[in-house]
CSV table of C-alpha atoms in Angstrom, one decimal:
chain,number,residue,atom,x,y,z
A,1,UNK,CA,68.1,140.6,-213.1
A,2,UNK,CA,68.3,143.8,-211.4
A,3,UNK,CA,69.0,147.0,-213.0
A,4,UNK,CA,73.0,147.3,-211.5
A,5,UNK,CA,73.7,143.5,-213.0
A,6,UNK,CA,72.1,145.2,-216.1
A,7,UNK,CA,74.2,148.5,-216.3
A,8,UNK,CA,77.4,145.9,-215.8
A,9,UNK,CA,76.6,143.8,-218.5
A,10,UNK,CA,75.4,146.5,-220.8
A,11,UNK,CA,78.6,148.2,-222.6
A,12,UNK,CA,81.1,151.0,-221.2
A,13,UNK,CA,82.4,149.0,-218.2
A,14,UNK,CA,84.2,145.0,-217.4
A,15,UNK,CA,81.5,142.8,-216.0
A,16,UNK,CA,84.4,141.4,-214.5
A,17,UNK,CA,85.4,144.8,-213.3
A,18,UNK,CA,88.9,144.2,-214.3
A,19,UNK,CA,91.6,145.6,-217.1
A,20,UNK,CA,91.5,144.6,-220.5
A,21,UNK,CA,95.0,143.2,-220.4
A,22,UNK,CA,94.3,141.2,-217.1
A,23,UNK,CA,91.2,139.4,-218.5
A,24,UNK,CA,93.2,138.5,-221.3
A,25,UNK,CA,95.9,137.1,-219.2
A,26,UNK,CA,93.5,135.3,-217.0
A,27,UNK,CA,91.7,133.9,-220.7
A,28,UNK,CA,95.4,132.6,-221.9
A,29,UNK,CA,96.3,131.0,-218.3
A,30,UNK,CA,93.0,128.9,-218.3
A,31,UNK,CA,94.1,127.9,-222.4
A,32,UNK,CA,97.8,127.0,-221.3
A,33,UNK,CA,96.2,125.0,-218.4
A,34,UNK,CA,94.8,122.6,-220.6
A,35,UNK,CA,97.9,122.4,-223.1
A,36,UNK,CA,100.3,121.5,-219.5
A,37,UNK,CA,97.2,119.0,-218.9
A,38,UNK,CA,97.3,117.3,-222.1
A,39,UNK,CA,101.4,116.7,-222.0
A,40,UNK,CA,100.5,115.2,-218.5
A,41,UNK,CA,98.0,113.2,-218.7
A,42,UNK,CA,99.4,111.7,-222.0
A,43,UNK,CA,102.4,111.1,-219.5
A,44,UNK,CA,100.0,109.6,-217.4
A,45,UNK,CA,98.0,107.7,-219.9
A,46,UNK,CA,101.9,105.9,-221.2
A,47,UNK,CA,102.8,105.7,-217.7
A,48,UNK,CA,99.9,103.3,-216.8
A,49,UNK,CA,100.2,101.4,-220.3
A,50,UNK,CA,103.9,100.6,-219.7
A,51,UNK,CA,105.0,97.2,-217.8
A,52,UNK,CA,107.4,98.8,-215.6
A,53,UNK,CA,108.4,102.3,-214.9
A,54,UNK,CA,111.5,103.6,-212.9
A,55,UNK,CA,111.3,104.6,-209.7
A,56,UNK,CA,111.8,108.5,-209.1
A,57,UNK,CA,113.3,108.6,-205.7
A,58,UNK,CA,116.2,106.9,-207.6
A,59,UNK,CA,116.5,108.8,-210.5
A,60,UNK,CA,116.3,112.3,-209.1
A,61,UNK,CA,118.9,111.5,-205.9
A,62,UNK,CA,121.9,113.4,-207.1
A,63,UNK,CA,122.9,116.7,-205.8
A,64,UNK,CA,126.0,119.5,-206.6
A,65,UNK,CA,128.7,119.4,-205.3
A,66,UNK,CA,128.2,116.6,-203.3
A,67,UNK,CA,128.3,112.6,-204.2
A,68,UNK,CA,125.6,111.9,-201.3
A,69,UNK,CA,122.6,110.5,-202.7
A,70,UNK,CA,119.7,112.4,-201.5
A,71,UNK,CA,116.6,111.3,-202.6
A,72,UNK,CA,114.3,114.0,-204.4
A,73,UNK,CA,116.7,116.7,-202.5
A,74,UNK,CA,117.2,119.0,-205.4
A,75,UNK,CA,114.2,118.9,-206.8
A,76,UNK,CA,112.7,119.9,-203.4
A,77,UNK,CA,115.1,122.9,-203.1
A,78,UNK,CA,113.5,123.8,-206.9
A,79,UNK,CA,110.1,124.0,-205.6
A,80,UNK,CA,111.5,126.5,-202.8
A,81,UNK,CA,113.3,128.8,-205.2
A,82,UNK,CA,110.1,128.7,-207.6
A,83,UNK,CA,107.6,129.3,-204.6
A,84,UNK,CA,109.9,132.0,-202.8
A,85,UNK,CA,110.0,134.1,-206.0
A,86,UNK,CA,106.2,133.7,-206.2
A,87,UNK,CA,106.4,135.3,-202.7
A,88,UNK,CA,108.2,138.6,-203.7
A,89,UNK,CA,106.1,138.5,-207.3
A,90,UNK,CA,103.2,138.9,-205.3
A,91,UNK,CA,104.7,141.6,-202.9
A,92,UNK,CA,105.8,143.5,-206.4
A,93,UNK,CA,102.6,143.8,-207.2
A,94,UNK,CA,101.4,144.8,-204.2
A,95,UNK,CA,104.1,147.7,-203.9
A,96,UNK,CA,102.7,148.0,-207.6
A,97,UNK,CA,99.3,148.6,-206.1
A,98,UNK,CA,100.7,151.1,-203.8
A,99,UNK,CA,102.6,152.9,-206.5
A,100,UNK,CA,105.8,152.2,-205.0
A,101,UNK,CA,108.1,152.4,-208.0
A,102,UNK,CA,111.4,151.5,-205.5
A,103,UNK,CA,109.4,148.4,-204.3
A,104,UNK,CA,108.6,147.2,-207.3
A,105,UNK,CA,112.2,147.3,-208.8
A,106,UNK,CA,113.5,145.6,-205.4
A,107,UNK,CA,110.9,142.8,-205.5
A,108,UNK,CA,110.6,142.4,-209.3
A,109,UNK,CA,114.7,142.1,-209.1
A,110,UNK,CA,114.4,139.5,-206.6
A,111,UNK,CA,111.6,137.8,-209.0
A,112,UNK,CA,114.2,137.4,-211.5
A,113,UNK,CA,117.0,136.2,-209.6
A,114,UNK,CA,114.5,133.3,-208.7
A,115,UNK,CA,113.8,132.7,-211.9
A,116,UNK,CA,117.4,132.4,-213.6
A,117,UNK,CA,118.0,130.4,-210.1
A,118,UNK,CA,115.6,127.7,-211.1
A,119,UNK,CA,116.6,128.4,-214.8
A,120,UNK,CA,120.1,127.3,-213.7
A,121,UNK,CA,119.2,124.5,-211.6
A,122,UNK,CA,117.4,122.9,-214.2
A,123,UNK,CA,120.1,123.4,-216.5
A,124,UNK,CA,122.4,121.3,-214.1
A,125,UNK,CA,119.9,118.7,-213.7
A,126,UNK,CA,119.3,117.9,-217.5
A,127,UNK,CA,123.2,118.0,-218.1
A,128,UNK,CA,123.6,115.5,-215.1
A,129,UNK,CA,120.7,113.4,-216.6
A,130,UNK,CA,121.8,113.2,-219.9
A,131,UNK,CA,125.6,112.6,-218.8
A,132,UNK,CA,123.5,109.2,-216.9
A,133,UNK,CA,122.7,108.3,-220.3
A,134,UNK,CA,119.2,109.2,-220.0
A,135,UNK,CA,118.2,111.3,-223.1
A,136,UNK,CA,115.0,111.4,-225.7
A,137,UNK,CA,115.9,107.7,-226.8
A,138,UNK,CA,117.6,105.8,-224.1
A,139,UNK,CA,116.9,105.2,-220.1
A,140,UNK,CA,118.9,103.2,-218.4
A,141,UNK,CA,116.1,103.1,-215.4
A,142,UNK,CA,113.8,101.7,-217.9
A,143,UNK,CA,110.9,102.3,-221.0
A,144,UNK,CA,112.7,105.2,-222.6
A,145,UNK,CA,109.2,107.1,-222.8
A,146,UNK,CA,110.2,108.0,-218.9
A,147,UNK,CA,113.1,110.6,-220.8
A,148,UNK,CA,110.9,111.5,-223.3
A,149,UNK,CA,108.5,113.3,-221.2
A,150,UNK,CA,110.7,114.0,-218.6
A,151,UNK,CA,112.3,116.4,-221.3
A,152,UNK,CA,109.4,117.8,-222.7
A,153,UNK,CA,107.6,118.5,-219.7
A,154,UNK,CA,110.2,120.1,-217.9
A,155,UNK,CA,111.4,121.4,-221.0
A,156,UNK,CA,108.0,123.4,-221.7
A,157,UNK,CA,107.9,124.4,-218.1
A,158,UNK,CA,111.2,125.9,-218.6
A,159,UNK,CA,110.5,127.2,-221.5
A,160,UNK,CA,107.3,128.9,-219.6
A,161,UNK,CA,109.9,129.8,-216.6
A,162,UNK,CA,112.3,131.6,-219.4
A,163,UNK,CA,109.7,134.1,-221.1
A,164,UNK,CA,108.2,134.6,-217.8
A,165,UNK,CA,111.7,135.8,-216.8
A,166,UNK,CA,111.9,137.9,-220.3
A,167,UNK,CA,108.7,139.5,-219.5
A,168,UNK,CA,109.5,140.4,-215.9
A,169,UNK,CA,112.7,142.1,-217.3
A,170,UNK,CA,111.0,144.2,-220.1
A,171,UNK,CA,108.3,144.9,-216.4
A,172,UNK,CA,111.0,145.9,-214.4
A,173,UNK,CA,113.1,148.3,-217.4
A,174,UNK,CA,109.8,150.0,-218.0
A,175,UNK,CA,109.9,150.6,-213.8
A,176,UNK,CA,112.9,151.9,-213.7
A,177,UNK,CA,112.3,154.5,-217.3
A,178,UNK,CA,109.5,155.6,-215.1
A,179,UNK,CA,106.4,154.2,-217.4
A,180,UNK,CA,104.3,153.2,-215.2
A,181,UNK,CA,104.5,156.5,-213.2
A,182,UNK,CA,103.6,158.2,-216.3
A,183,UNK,CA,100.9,156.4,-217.0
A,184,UNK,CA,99.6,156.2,-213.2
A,185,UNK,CA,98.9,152.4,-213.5
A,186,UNK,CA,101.3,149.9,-212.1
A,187,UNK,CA,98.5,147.5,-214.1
A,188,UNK,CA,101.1,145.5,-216.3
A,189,UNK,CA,103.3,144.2,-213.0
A,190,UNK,CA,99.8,142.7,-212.1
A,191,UNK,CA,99.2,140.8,-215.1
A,192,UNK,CA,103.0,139.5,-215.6
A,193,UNK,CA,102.3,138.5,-211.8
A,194,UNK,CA,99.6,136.4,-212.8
A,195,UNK,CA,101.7,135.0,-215.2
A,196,UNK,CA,104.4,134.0,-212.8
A,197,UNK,CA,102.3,132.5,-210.3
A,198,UNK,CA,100.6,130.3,-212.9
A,199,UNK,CA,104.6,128.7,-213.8
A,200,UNK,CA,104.5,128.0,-209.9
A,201,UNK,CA,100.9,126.3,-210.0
A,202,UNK,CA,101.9,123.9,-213.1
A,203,UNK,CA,105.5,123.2,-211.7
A,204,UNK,CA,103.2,121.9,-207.9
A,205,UNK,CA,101.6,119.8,-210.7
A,206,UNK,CA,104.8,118.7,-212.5
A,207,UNK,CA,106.0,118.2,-209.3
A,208,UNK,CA,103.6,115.5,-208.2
A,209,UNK,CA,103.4,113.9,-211.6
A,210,UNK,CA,106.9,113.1,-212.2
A,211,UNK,CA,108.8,113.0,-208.8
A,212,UNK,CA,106.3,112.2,-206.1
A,213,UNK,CA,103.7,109.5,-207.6
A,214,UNK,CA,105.2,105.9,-207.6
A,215,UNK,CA,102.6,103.6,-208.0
B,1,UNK,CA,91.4,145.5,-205.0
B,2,UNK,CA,95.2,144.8,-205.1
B,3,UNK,CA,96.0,147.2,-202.2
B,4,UNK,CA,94.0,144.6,-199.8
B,5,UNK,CA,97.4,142.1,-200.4
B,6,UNK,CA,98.4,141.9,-197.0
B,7,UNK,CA,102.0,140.7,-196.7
B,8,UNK,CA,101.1,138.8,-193.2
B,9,UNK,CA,98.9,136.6,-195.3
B,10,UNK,CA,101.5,136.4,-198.4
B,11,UNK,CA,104.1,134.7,-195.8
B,12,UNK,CA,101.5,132.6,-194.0
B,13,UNK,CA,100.8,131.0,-197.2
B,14,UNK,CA,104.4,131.0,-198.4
B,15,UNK,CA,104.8,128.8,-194.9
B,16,UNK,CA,102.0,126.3,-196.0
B,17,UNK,CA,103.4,125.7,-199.3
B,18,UNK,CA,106.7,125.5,-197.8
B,19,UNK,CA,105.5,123.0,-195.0
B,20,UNK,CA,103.2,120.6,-197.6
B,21,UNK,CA,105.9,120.1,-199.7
B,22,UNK,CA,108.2,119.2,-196.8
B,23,UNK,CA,105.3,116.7,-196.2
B,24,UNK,CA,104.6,115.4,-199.2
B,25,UNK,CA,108.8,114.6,-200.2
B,26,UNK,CA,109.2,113.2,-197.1
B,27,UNK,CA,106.1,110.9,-196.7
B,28,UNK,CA,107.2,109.6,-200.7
B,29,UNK,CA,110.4,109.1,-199.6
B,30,UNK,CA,110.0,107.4,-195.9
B,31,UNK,CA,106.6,105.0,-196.9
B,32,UNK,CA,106.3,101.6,-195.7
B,33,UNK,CA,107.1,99.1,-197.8
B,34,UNK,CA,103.8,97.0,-196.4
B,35,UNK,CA,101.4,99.9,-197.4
B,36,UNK,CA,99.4,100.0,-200.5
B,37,UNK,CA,101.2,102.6,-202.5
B,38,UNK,CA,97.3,103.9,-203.6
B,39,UNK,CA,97.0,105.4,-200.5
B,40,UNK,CA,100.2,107.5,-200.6
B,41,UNK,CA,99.5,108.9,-203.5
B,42,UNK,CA,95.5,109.7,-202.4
B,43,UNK,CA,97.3,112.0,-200.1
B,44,UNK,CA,100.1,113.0,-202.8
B,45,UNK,CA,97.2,114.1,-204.9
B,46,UNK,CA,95.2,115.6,-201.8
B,47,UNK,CA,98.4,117.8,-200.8
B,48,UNK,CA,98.8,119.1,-204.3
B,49,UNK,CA,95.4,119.9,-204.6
B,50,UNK,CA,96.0,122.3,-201.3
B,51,UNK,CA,99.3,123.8,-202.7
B,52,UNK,CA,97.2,124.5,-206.1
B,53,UNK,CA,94.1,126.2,-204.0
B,54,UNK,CA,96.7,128.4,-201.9
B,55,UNK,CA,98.6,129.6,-205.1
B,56,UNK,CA,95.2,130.7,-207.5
B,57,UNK,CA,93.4,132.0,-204.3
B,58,UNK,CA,96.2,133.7,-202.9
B,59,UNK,CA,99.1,134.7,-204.9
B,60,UNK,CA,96.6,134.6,-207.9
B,61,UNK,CA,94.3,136.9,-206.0
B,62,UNK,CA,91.5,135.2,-207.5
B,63,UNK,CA,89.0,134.6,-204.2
B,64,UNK,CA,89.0,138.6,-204.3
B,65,UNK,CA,87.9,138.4,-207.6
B,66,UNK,CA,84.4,139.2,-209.1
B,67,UNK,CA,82.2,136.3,-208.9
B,68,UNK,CA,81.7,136.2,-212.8
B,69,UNK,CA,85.4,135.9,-213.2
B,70,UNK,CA,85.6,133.2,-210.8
B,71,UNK,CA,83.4,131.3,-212.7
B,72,UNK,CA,84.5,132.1,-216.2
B,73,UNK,CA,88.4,131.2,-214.8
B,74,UNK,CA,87.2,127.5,-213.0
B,75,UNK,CA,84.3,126.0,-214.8
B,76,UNK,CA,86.4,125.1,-218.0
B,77,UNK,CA,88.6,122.9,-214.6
B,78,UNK,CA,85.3,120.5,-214.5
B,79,UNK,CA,86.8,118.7,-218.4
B,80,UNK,CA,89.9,117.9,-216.4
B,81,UNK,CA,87.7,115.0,-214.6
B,82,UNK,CA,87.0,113.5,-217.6
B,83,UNK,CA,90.3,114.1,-219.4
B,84,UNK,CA,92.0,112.4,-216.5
B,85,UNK,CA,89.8,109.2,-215.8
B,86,UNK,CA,89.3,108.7,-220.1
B,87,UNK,CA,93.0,108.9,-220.8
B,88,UNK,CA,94.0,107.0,-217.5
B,89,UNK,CA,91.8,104.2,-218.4
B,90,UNK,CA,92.3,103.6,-221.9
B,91,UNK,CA,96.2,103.6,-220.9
B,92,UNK,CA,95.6,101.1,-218.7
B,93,UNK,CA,93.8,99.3,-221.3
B,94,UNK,CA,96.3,99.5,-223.9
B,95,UNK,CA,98.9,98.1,-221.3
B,96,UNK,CA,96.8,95.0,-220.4
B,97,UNK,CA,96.2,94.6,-224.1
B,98,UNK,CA,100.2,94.6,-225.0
B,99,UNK,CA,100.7,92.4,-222.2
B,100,UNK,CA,98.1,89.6,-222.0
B,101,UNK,CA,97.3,89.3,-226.0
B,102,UNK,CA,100.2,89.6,-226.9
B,103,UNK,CA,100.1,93.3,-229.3
């Protein structure tokens, strides 16, 4: 080991050479990880015990204000509005980075529009689902574990989706008070980025488990 | 270390997400009957796996990350290869079980 690794494992200074906060975001992310792994690969682990299982495509084909049946066409425009508020989360934090306190209030604004977007859109597709007849104890596509999980997986990632909306709010009032301008650290849009990207990453994962895999 | 976000490459992955997904919906929706469903969801699996990669490297910032962090964030990642297989297997078992004996 030489003496620099040395000095940067010794105390005084991150080995990691980043914030307290963020390393502590980063320790939680990799922990919530595995609880969104468990829920779905216990989803997976019924899935491949159960004789039949509905088909997705069939399930997920209705769309507002419309009586067309497009297969996995809302869904699809859910993953856009989650991914394009992960775009202007991560151009928050870089107008964080530059100390651009206009910037971040513009982008972070966007961020939550996204999120009450998806927040919304999720709201309509439970209600449609459970006005199907598909609720915690009956399917009429099939097994009724199929509803089970669908509600408690999308539920927890909406759940996820709703504090990381509450956070980016509390973010964003602190911008405009002028906080983080006093302090000189835009460090704290950062870490509720990270947050925010990590309710994209499990919804990808959500995503394939539930609407895209058939087998 | 933030400041090096560069918004060309933000939107250049915002495209790739945008375009894999586009992929992935419409190859799950248009497969052929005749093909082995295993093989669509290979790429399913494949394609998420990019989307995932993009998101934590990118918009996660994490491949401009100390190596020490790096490490710390993925190596837990590794117990997901068992946690998968294990629970996908004894599933499977426990289906065979209620339908051939008779549980």
């Amino acid at each position: 080991m030489n003496a620099t690794a040395v000095d940067k494992w010794s105390s005084g200074s991150s080995p990691f050479n980043v914030t307290w906060g963020k390393l502590m975001m980063w320790l939680f992310l990799v922990s919530d990880a595995f609880t969104f792994g468990a829920l779905l690969i216990s989803y997976a682990s019924i899935r491949a015990a159960a004789d039949s299982w509905p088909n997705p495509e069939e399930v997920f084909s209705a769309f507002p204000f419309t009586h067309a049946k497009i297969p996995l066409g809302f869904v699809s425009l859910m993953t856009f509005i989650l991914i394009a508020s992960s775009v202007t989360m991560v151009l928050a934090v870089r107008a964080g980075a530059l100390k651009d306190r206009h910037g971040v209030v513009k982008y972070l604004g966007l961020t939550i529009i996204g999120g009450l977007l998806f927040l919304s859109s999720q709201a309509w597709e439970w209600a449609h689902l459970i006005m199907e007849g598909m609720t915690i104890s009956s399917n009429p596509w099939g097994p009724p574990q199929f509803g089970q999980f669908f509600f408690l997986i999308t539920g927890f990632h909406g759940s996820h989706v709703l504090s990381g909306v509450i956070l980016n709010t509390i973010v964003l009032i602190k911008a405009l008070n002028g906080d983080f301008d006093r302090k000189g650290s835009y460090q704290m849009v950062e870490n509720v980025g990270l947050y925010w990207h990590f309710v994209d990453l499990v919804w990808v994962f959500v995503f394939l488990a539930y609407y895209l895999i058939s087998a | 270390m933030a400041q090096a976000i560069s918004v060309r490459s933000v939107m250049m992955v915002f495209w790739i997400l945008f375009i894999v997904t586009i992929v992935e919906v419409a190859m799950a929706v248009y497969w052929p009957e005749e093909l082995p469903r295993g093989i669509l969801d290979f790429f399913l699996v494949m394609f998420t796996l990019v989307k995932a990669y993009f998101i934590v490297a990118e918009f996660m910032h994490l491949k401009y990350e100390l190596r020490p962090l790096i490490i710390m964030v993925l190596s837990p990642m590794i117990l997901f290869i068992w946690f998968i297989l294990a629970f996908i297997i004894d599933g499977t078992w426990w289906g065979y079980l209620k339908h051939w004996m008779g549980l």
